[in-house]
Short mmCIF file of C-alpha atoms and ligand atoms in Angstrom, two decimals:
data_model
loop_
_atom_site.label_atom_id
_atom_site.label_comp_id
_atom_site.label_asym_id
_atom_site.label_seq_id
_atom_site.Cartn_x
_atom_site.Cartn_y
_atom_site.Cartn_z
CA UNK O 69 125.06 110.68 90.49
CA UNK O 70 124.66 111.39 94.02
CA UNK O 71 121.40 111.81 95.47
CA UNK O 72 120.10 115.12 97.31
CA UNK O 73 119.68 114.24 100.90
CA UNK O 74 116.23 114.75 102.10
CA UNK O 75 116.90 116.14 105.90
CA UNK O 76 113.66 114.91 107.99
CA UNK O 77 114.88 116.06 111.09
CA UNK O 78 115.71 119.60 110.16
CA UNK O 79 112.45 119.76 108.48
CA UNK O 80 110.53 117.99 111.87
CA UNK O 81 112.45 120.95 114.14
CA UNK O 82 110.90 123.35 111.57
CA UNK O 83 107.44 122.19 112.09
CA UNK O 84 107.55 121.52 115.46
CA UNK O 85 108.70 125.53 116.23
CA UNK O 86 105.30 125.93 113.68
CA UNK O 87 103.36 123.74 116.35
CA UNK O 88 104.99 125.71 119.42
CA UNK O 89 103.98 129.01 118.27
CA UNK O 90 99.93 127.83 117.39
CA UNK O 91 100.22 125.98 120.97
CA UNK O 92 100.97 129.57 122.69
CA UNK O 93 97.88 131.22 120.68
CA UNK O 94 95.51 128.59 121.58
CA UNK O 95 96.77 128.36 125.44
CA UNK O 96 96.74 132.72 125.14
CA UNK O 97 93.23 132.78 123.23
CA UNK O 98 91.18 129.98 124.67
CA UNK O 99 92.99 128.63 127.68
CA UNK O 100 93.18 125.32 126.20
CA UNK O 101 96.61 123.48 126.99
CA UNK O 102 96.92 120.65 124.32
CA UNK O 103 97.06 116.86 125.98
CA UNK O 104 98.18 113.90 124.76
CA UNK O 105 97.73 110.56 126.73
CA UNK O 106 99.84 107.87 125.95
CA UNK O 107 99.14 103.80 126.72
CA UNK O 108 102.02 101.72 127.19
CA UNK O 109 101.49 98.09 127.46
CA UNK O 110 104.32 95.75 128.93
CA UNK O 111 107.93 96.05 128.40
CA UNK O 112 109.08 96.25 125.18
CA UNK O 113 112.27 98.22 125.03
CA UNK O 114 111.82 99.86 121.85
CA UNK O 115 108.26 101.15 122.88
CA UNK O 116 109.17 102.64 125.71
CA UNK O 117 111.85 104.32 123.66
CA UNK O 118 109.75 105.73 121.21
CA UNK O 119 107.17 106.57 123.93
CA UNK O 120 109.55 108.81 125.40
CA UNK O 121 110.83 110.68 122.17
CA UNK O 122 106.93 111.50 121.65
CA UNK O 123 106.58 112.90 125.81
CA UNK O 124 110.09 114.84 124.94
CA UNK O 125 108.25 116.40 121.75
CA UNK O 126 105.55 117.56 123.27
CA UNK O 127 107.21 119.21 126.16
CA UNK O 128 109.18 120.79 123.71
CA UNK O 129 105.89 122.31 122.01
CA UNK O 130 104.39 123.32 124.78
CA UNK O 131 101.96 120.59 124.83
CA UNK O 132 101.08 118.43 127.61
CA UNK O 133 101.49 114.41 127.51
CA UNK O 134 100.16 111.92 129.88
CA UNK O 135 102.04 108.29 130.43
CA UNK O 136 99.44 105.52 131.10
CA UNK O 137 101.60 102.51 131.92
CA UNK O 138 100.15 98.88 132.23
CA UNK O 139 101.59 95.35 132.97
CA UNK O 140 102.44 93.08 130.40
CA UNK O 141 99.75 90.54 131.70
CA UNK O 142 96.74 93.13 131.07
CA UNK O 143 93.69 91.76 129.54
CA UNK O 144 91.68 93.22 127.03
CA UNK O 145 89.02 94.60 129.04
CA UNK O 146 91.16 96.19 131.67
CA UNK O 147 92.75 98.47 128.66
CA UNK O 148 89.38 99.04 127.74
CA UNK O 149 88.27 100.18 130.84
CA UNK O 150 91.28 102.84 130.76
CA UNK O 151 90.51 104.04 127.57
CA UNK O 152 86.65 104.48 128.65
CA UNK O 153 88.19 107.05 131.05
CA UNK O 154 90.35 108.62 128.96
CA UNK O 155 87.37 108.79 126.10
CA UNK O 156 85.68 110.97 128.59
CA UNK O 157 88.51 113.12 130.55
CA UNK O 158 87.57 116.39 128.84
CA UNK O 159 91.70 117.48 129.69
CA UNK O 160 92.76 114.73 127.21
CA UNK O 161 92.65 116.00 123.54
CA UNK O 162 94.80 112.96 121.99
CA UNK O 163 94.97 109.55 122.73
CA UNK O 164 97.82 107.19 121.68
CA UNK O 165 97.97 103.64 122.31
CA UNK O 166 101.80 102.42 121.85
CA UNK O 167 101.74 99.05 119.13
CA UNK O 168 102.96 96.41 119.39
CA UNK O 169 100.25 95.41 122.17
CA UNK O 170 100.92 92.03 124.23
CA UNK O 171 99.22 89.11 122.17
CA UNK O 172 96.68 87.89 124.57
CA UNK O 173 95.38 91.75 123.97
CA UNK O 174 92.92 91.91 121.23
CA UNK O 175 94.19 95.02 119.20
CA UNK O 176 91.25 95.16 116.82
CA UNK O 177 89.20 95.56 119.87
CA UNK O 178 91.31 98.14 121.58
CA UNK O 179 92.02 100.38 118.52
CA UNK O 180 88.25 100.55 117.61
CA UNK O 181 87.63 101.95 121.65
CA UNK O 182 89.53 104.85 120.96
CA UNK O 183 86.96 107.97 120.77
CA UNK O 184 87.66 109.09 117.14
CA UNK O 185 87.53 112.63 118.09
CA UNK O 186 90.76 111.40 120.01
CA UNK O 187 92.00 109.02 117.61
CA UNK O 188 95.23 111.36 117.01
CA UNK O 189 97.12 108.20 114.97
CA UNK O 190 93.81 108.31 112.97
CA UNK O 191 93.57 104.37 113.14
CA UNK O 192 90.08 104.11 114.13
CA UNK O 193 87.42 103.07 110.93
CA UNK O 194 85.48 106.31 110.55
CA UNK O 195 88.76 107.87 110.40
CA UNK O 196 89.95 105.71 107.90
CA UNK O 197 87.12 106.12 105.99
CA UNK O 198 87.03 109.75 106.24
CA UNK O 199 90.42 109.71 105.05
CA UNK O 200 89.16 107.51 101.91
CA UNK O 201 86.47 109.71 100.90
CA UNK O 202 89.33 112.73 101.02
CA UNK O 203 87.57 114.54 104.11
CA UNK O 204 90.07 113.78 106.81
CA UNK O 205 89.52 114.69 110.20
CA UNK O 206 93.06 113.64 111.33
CA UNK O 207 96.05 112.02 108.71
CA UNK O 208 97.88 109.17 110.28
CA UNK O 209 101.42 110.34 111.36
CA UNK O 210 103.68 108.17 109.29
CA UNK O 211 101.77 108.51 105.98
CA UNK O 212 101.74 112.19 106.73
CA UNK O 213 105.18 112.97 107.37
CA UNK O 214 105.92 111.22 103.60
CA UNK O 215 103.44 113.93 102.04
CA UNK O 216 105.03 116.77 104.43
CA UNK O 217 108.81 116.15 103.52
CA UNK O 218 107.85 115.69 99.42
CA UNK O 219 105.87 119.14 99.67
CA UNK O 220 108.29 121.05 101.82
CA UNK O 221 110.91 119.95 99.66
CA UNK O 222 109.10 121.05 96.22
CA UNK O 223 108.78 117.52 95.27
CA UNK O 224 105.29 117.57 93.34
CA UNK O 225 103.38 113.89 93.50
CA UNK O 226 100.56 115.38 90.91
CA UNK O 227 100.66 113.20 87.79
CA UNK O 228 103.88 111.16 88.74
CA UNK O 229 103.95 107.53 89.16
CA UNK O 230 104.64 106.57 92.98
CA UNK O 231 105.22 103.15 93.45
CA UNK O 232 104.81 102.34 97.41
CA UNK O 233 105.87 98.79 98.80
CA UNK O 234 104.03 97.77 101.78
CA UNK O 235 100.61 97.39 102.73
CA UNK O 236 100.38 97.35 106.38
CA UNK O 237 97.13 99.98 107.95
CA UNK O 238 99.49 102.07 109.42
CA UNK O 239 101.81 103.28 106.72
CA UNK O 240 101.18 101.65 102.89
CA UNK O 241 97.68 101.46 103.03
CA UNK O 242 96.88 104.78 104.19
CA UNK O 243 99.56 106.17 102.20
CA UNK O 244 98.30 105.06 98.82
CA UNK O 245 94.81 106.57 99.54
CA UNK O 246 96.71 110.04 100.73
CA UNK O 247 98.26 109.98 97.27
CA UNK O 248 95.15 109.03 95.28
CA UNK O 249 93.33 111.90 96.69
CA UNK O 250 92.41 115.09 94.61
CA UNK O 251 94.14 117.04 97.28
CA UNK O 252 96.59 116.87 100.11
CA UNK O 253 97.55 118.04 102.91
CA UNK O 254 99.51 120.58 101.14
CA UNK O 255 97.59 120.87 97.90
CA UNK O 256 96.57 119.04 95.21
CA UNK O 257 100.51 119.26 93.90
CA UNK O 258 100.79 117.46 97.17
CA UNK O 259 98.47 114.28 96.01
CA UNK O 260 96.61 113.39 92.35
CA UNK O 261 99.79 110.33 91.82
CA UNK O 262 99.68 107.40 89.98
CA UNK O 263 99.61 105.06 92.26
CA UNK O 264 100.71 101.11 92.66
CA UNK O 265 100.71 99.61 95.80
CA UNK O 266 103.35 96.14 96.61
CA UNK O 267 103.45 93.77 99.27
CA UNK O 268 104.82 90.32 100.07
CA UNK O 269 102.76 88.08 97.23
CA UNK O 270 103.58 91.00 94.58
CA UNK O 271 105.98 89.49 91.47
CA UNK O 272 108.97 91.09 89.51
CA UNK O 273 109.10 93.74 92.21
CA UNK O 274 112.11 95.40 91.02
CA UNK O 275 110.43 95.70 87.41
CA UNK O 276 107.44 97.48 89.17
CA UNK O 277 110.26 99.51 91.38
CA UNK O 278 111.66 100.74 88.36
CA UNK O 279 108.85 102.19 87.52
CA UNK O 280 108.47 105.25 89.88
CA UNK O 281 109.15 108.81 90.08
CA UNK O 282 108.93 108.57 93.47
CA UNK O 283 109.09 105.45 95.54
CA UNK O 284 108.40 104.76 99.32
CA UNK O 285 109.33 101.68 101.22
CA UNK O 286 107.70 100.43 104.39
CA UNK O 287 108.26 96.87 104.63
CA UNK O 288 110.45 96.47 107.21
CA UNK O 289 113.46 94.50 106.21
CA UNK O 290 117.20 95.93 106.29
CA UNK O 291 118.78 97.37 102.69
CA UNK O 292 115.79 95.44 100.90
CA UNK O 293 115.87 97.78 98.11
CA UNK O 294 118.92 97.44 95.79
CA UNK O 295 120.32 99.82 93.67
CA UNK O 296 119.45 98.05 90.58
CA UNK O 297 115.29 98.90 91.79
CA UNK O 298 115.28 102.26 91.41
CA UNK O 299 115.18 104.11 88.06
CA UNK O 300 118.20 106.89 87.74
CA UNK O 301 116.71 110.20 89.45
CA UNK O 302 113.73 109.15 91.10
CA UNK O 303 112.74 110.12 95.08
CA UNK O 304 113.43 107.37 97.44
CA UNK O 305 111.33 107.36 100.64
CA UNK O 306 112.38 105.07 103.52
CA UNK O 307 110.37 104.59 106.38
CA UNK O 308 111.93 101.28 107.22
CA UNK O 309 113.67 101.37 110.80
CA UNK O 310 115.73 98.14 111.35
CA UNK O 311 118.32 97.35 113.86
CA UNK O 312 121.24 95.71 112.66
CA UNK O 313 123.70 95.11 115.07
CA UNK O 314 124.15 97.98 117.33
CA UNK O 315 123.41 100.39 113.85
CA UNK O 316 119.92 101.79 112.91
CA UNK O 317 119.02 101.48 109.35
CA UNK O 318 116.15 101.72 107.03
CA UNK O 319 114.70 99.24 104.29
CA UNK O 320 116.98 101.16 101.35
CA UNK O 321 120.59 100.16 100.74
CA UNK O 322 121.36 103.86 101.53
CA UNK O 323 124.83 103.99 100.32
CA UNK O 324 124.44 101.55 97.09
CA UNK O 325 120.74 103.65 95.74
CA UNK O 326 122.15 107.29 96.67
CA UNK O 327 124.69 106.62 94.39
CA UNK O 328 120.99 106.12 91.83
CA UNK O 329 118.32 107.85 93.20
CA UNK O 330 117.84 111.86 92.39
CA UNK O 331 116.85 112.51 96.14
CA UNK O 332 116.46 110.07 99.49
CA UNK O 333 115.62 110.19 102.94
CA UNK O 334 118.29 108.91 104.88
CA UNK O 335 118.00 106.57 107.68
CA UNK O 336 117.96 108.15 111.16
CA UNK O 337 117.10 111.37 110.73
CA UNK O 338 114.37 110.96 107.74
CA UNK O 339 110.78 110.07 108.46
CA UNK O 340 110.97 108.79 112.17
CA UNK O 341 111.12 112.69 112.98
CA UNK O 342 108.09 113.83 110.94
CA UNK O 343 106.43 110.89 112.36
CA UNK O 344 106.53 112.63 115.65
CA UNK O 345 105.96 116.03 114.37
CA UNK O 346 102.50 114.92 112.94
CA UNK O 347 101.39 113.32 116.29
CA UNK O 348 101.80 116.95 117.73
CA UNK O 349 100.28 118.48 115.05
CA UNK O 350 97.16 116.04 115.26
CA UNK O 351 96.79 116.50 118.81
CA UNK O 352 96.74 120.37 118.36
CA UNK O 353 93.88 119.88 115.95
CA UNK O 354 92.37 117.69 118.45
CA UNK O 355 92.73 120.64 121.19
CA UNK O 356 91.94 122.87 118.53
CA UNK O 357 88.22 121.51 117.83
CA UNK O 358 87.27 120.93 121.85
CA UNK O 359 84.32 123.38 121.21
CA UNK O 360 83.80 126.28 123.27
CA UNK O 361 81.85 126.03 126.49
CA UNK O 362 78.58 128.30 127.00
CA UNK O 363 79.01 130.91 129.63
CA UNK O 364 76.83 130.43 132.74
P1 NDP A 672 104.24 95.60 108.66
O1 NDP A 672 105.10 94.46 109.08
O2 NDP A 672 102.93 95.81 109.28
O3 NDP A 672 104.02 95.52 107.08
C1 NDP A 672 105.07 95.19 106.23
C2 NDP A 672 104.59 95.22 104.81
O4 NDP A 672 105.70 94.93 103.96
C3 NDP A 672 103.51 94.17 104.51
O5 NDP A 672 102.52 94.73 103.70
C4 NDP A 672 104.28 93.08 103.77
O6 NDP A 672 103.50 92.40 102.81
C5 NDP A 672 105.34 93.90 103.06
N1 NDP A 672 106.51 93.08 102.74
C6 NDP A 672 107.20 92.29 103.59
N2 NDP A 672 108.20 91.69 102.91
C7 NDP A 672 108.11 92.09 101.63
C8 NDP A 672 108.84 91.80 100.46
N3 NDP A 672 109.86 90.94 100.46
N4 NDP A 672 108.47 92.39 99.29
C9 NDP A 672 107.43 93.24 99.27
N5 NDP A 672 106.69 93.56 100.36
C10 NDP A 672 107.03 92.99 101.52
O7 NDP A 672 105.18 96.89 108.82
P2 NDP A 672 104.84 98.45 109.03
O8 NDP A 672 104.17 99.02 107.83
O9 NDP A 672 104.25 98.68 110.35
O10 NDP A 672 106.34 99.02 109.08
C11 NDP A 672 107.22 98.89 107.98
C12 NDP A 672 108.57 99.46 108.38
O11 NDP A 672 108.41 100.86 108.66
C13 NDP A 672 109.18 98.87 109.65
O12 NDP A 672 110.58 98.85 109.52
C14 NDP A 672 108.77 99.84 110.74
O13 NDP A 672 109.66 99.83 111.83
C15 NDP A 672 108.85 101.13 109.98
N6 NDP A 672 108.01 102.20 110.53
C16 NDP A 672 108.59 103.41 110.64
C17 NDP A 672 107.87 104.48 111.12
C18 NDP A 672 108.55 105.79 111.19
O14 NDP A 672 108.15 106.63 111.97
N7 NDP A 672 109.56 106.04 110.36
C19 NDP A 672 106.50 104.33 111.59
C20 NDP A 672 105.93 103.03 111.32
C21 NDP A 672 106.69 102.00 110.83
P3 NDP A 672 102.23 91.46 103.22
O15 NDP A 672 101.12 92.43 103.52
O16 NDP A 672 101.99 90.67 101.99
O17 NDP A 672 102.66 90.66 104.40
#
């Protein structure tokens, strides 16, 4: 068997034209040009990468981005103090703060400062929580893009058994409650799994693996997943991004579990671009619920 490819990035350029056009109605109706400020910390090579895709993005869309850069020797309080003035800058819709921070930054701290109204990565508690009770007022971006690419691609989670490894708060965790939900963000085809969650500590993975119609991987170590994991025709998901020499690739043995698998993202070119799409898409809702000012 050879597994349907699962094209992210044609599916991210999709959405993204979806974005553009809402951008041009909100700018035409209400004057309101969607911002996004960005916080980069330091000089981590791969952030400032990835900080750049997302400014190339939204000046694609039509939306407007912000770089906020600060030395690697900031202190806690000083990236507080920014964040304080972005809270309030009524032009700023979206605020993202790039991980990973420097470690004499306290990243609990900072990600908790971030108004939640602006918290367009939706990391902040009450949006977690909102997201837990199913009443979400933003969906984290990584999480999101999973539940985008299985809808768009008629891939129904309702009733199937998804088996996600990884528990991290910025893709596993959230995940599992987006799939657990009675609804999502496309309908409740689009949620209502069975869900089990693994992680580092979890035994006879590959038995649990086995298990799922539809299995995502976030763990973040190259061609974890074998072949032998994966039941014959399920969906492989893999958000994994791992450098290996000068090649990108993801947490799935691509070429070994396509030859399994019924469908699979591959690795560029699968998640990473949806990623991005939902940060513009959150930071048009963000835009989108600035309410209007009374006339004077
Ligand atoms: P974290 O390092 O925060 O979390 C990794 C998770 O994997 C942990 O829960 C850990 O378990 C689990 N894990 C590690 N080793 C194993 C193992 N041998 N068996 C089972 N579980 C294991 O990573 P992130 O969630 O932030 O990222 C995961 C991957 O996804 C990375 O490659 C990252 O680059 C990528 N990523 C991609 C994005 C995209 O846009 N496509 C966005 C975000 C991340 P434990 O909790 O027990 O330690």
């Amino acid at each position: 068997m050879t597994a349907r490819i699962l094209d992210g990035k044609s599916l991210a350029m999709q959405i993204r034209k979806e974005i553009a056009a809402e951008v041009v109605t909100l700018i035409e109706q209400r004057g309101i040009v969607p911002c996004l400020a960005a916080v980069l910390v330091g000089d981590d090579p791969a952030s400032h990468v990835y900080v750049r895709n997302k400014e190339i993005a939204c000046e694609k869309a039509g939306l407007q981005s912000r770089l906020f850069r600060m030395p690697a020797t900031t202190t806690t309080s000083e990236l507080l103090e920014l964040l304080a003035q972005l809270n309030s800058d009524a032009k700023i819709h979206g605020i993202l703060v790039q991980l990973p921070l420097p470690k004499q930054i306290n990243e609990r701290k900072v990600l908790d400062a971030v108004l939640p109204a602006k918290d367009v990565d939706a990391f902040a508690p009450e949006n977690v929580g909102l997201i837990s009770q199913g009443r979400p007022r933003f969906l984290p971006c990584t999480p999101h893009g999973v539940l985008q690419l299985l809808g768009r691609c008629e891939i129904e989670t309702a009733g199937k058994e998804v088996v996600v490894v990884g528990r991290s708060d910025i893709v596993g965790k959230p995940l599992v409650s987006m799939f657990l939900q009675k609804t999502g963000p496309l309908g409740p085809t689009n949620a209502n799994a069975t869900v089990t969650c693994c992680h580092s500590q979890s035994t006879d993975l590959a038995e649990i693996t086995r298990r799922a119609d539809i299995l995502v991987v976030a763990i973040g170590k190259a061609n974890f997943i074998t072949a032998d994991m994966v039941r014959p025709g399920a969906v492989v998901i893999d958000v994994g991004i791992n450098r290996l020499g000068d090649k990108i690739v993801g947490d799935v043995d691509f070429e070994a579990v396509s030859q399994v698998a019924g469908a699979i993202t591959p690795v560029p070119g699968g998640i990473g671009p949806l990623t991005i799409a939902m940060l513009l898409q959150n930071t048009l809702a963000a835009a989108k619920s600035v309410q209007a000012q009374p006339q004077a």
